[in-house]
C-alpha positions as a Python dict, from the first residue, in 0.01 Angstrom:
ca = {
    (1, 'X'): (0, 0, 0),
    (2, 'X'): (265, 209, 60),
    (3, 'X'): (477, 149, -260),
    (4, 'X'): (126, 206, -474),
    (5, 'X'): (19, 533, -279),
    (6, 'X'): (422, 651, -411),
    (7, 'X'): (324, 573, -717),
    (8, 'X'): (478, 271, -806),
    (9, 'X'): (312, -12, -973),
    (10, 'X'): (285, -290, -753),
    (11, 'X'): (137, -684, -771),
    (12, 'X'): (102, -984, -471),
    (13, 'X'): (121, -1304, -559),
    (14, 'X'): (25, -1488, -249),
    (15, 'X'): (146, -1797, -250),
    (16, 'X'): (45, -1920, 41),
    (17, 'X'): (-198, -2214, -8),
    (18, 'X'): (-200, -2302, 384),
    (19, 'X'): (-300, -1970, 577),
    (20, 'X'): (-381, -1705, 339),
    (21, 'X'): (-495, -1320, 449),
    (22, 'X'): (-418, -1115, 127),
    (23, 'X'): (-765, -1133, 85),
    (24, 'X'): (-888, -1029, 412),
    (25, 'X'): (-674, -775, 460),
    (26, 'X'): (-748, -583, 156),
    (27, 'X'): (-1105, -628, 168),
    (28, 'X'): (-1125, -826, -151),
    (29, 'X'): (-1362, -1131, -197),
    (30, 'X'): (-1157, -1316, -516),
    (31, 'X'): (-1353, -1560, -703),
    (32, 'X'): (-1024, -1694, -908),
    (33, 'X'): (-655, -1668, -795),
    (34, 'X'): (-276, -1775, -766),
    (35, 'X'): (-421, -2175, -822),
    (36, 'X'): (-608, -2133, -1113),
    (37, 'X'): (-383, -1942, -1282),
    (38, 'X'): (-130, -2165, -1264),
    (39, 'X'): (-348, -2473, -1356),
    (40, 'X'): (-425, -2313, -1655),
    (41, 'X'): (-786, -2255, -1613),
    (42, 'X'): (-781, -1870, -1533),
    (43, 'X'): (-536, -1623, -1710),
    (44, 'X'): (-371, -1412, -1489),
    (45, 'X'): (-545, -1095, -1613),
    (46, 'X'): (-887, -1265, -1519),
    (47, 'X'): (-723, -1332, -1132),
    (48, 'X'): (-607, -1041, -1076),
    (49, 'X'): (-789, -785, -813),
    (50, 'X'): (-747, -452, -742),
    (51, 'X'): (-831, -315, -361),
    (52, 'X'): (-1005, 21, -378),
    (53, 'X'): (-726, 294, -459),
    (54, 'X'): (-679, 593, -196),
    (55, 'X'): (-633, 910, -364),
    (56, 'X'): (-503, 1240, -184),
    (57, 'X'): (-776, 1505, -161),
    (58, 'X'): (-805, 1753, -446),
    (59, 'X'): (-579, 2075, -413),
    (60, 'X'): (-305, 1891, -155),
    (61, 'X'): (-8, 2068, -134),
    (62, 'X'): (183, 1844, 125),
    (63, 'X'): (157, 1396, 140),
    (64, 'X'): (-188, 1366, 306),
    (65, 'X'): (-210, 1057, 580),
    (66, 'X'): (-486, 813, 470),
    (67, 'X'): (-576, 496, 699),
    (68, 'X'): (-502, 201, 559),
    (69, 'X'): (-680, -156, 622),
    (70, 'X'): (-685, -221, 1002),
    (71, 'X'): (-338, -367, 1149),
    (72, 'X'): (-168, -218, 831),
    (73, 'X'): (97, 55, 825),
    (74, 'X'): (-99, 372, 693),
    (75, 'X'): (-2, 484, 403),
    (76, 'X'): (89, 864, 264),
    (77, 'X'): (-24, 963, -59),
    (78, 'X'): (126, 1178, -282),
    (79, 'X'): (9, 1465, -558),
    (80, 'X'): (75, 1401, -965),
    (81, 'X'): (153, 1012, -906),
    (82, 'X'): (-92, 709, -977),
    (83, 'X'): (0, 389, -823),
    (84, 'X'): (-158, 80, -844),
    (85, 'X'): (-203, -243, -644),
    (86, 'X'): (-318, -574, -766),
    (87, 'X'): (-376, -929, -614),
    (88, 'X'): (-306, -1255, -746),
    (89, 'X'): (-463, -1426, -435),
    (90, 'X'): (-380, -1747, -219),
    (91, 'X'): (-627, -2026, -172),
    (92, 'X'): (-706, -2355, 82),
    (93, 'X'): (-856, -2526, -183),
    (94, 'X'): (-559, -2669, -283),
    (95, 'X'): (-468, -3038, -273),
    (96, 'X'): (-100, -3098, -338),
    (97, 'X'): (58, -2735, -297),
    (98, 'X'): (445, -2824, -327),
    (99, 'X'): (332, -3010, -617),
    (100, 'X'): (139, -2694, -801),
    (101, 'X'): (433, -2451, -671),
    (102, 'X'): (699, -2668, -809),
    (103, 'X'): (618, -2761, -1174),
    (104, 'X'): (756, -2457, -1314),
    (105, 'X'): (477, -2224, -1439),
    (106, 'X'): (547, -2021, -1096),
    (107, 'X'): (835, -1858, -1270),
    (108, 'X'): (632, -1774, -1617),
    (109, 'X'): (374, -1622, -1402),
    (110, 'X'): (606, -1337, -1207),
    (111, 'X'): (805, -1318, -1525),
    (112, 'X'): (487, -1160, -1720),
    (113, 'X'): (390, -960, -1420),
    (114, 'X'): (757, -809, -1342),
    (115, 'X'): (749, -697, -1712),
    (116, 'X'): (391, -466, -1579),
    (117, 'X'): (513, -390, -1207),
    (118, 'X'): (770, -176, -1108),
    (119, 'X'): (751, -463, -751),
    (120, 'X'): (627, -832, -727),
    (121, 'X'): (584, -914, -379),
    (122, 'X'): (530, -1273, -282),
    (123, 'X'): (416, -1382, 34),
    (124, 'X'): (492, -1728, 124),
    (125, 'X'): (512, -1936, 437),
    (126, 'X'): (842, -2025, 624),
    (127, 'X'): (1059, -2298, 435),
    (128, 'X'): (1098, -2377, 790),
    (129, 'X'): (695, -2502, 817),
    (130, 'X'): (619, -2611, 473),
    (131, 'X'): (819, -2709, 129),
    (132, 'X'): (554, -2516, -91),
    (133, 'X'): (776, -2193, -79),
    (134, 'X'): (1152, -2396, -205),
    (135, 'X'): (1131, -2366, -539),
    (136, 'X'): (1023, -1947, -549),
    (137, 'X'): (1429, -1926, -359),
    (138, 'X'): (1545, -1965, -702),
    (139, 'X'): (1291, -1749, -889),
    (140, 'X'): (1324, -1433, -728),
    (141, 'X'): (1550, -1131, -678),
    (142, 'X'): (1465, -1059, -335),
    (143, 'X'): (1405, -1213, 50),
    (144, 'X'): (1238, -1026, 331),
    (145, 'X'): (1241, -1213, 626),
    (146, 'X'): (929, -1116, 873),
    (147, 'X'): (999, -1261, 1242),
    (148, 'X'): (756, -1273, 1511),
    (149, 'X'): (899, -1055, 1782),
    (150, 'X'): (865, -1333, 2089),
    (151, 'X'): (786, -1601, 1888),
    (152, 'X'): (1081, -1649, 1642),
    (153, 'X'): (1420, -1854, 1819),
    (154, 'X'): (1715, -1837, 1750),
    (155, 'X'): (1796, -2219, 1686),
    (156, 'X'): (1492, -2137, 1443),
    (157, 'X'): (1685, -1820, 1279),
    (158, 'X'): (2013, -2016, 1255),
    (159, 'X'): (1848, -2276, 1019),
    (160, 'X'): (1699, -2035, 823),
    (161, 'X'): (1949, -1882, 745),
    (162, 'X'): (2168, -2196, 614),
    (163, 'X'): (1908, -2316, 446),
    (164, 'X'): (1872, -1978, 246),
    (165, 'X'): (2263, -2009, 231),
    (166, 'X'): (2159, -2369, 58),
    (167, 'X'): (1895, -2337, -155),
    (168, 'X'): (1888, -1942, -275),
    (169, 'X'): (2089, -1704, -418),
    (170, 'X'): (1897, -1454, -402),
    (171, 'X'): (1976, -1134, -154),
    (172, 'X'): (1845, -1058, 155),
    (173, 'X'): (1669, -768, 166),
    (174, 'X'): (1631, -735, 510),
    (175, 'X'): (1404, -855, 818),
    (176, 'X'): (1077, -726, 956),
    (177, 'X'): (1015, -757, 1322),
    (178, 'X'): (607, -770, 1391),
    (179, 'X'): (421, -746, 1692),
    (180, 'X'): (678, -591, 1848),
    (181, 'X'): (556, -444, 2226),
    (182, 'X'): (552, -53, 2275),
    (183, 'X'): (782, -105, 2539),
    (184, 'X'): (1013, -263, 2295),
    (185, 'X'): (942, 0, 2032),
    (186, 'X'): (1036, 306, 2310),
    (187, 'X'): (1346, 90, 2441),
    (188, 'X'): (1485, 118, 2077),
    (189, 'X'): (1429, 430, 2042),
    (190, 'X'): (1195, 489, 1774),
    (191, 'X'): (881, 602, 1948),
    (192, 'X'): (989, 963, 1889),
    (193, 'X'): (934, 926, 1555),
    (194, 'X'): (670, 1085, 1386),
    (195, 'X'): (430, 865, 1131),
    (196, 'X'): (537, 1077, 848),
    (197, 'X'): (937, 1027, 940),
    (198, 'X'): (907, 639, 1008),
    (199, 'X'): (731, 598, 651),
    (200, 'X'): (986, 774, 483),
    (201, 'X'): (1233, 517, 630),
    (202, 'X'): (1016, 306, 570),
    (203, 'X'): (1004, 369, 214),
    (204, 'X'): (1374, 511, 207),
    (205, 'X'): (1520, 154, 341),
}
């Protein structure tokens, strides 16, 4: 949300057969997604949904704050750029989901939509839980890790790591820390920050 309201061009492909909330989050009901499409029974233009854009109000002359969909980061919208945001979403109606993730048409499928996007973000479950996610390592550009402040151990973090070492060369972007306490977030300093500042390095990062 934030990369669209800059005005980039962004798509999700959630490919996340076991738990997925693309859906939920963005307040979209899809009738098609990420399965069909790669069974060959939906093209990808035909998946594809767009969540309800959020424009800045007429005559702006500074980024105007706009809430976002609850428990996401708002976003800041900005004058004389048009973003967009699509969804190629997840689904539990899936049988065999290693099996549809690793027979190759993955790859076609973010190939055609990286050549429309300016970002393809794909949200997949840990490597660590499920097998469905190996064979995107070698597909993308990109890994952001998101750990669950609390939840996430180190042992846990150690394997991850080797098997990214392993199985991907792609870079590692970074990692995102969530539910992270307030008395966490103050410890660490960053609970001076103002919304607009932490977006920007947010954005900036």
């Amino acid at each position: 949300l934030v990369q669209r309201d800059a005005g980039a061009r962004v798509a999700i492909v959630e490919a996340n057969f076991r738990r997925p909330i693309q859906s939920r989050l963005l307040g979209l009901s899809p009738s098609h997604g990420l399965a069909e499409v790669l069974a060959g029974t939906v093209s990808i233009d035909d998946a594809m949904q767009q969540p309800t854009p959020m424009m800045p109000a007429a005559g702006d002359a500074e980024p105007t704050p706009h809430a976002s969909a609850p428990g996401l980061a708002t976003a800041v919208a900005t004058r004389h750029r048009t973003g967009s945001l699509l969804l190629l979403a997840g689904s539990t109606a899936v049988a065999n989901p290693p099996a549809l993730l690793g027979d190759g048409a993955i790859a076609g499928v973010l190939r055609s939509l990286a050549e429309s996007c300016d970002y393809v973000l794909v949200d997949a479950p840990s490597p660590l839980e499920v097998s469905d996610v190996m064979p995107l390592l070698r597909v993308v550009d990109g890994i952001v890790i998101v750990a669950r402040a609390g939840h996430t151990r180190e042992p846990s973090a150690q394997r991850f790591t080797q098997l990214l070492a392993r199985s991907s060369a792609a870079t590692v972007l970074g990692v995102v820390a969530n539910c992270v306490s307030e008395r966490d977030i103050s410890r660490h300093g960053l609970s001076t920050l103002s919304s607009r500042t932490w977006l920007g390095k947010l954005i900036g990062s």
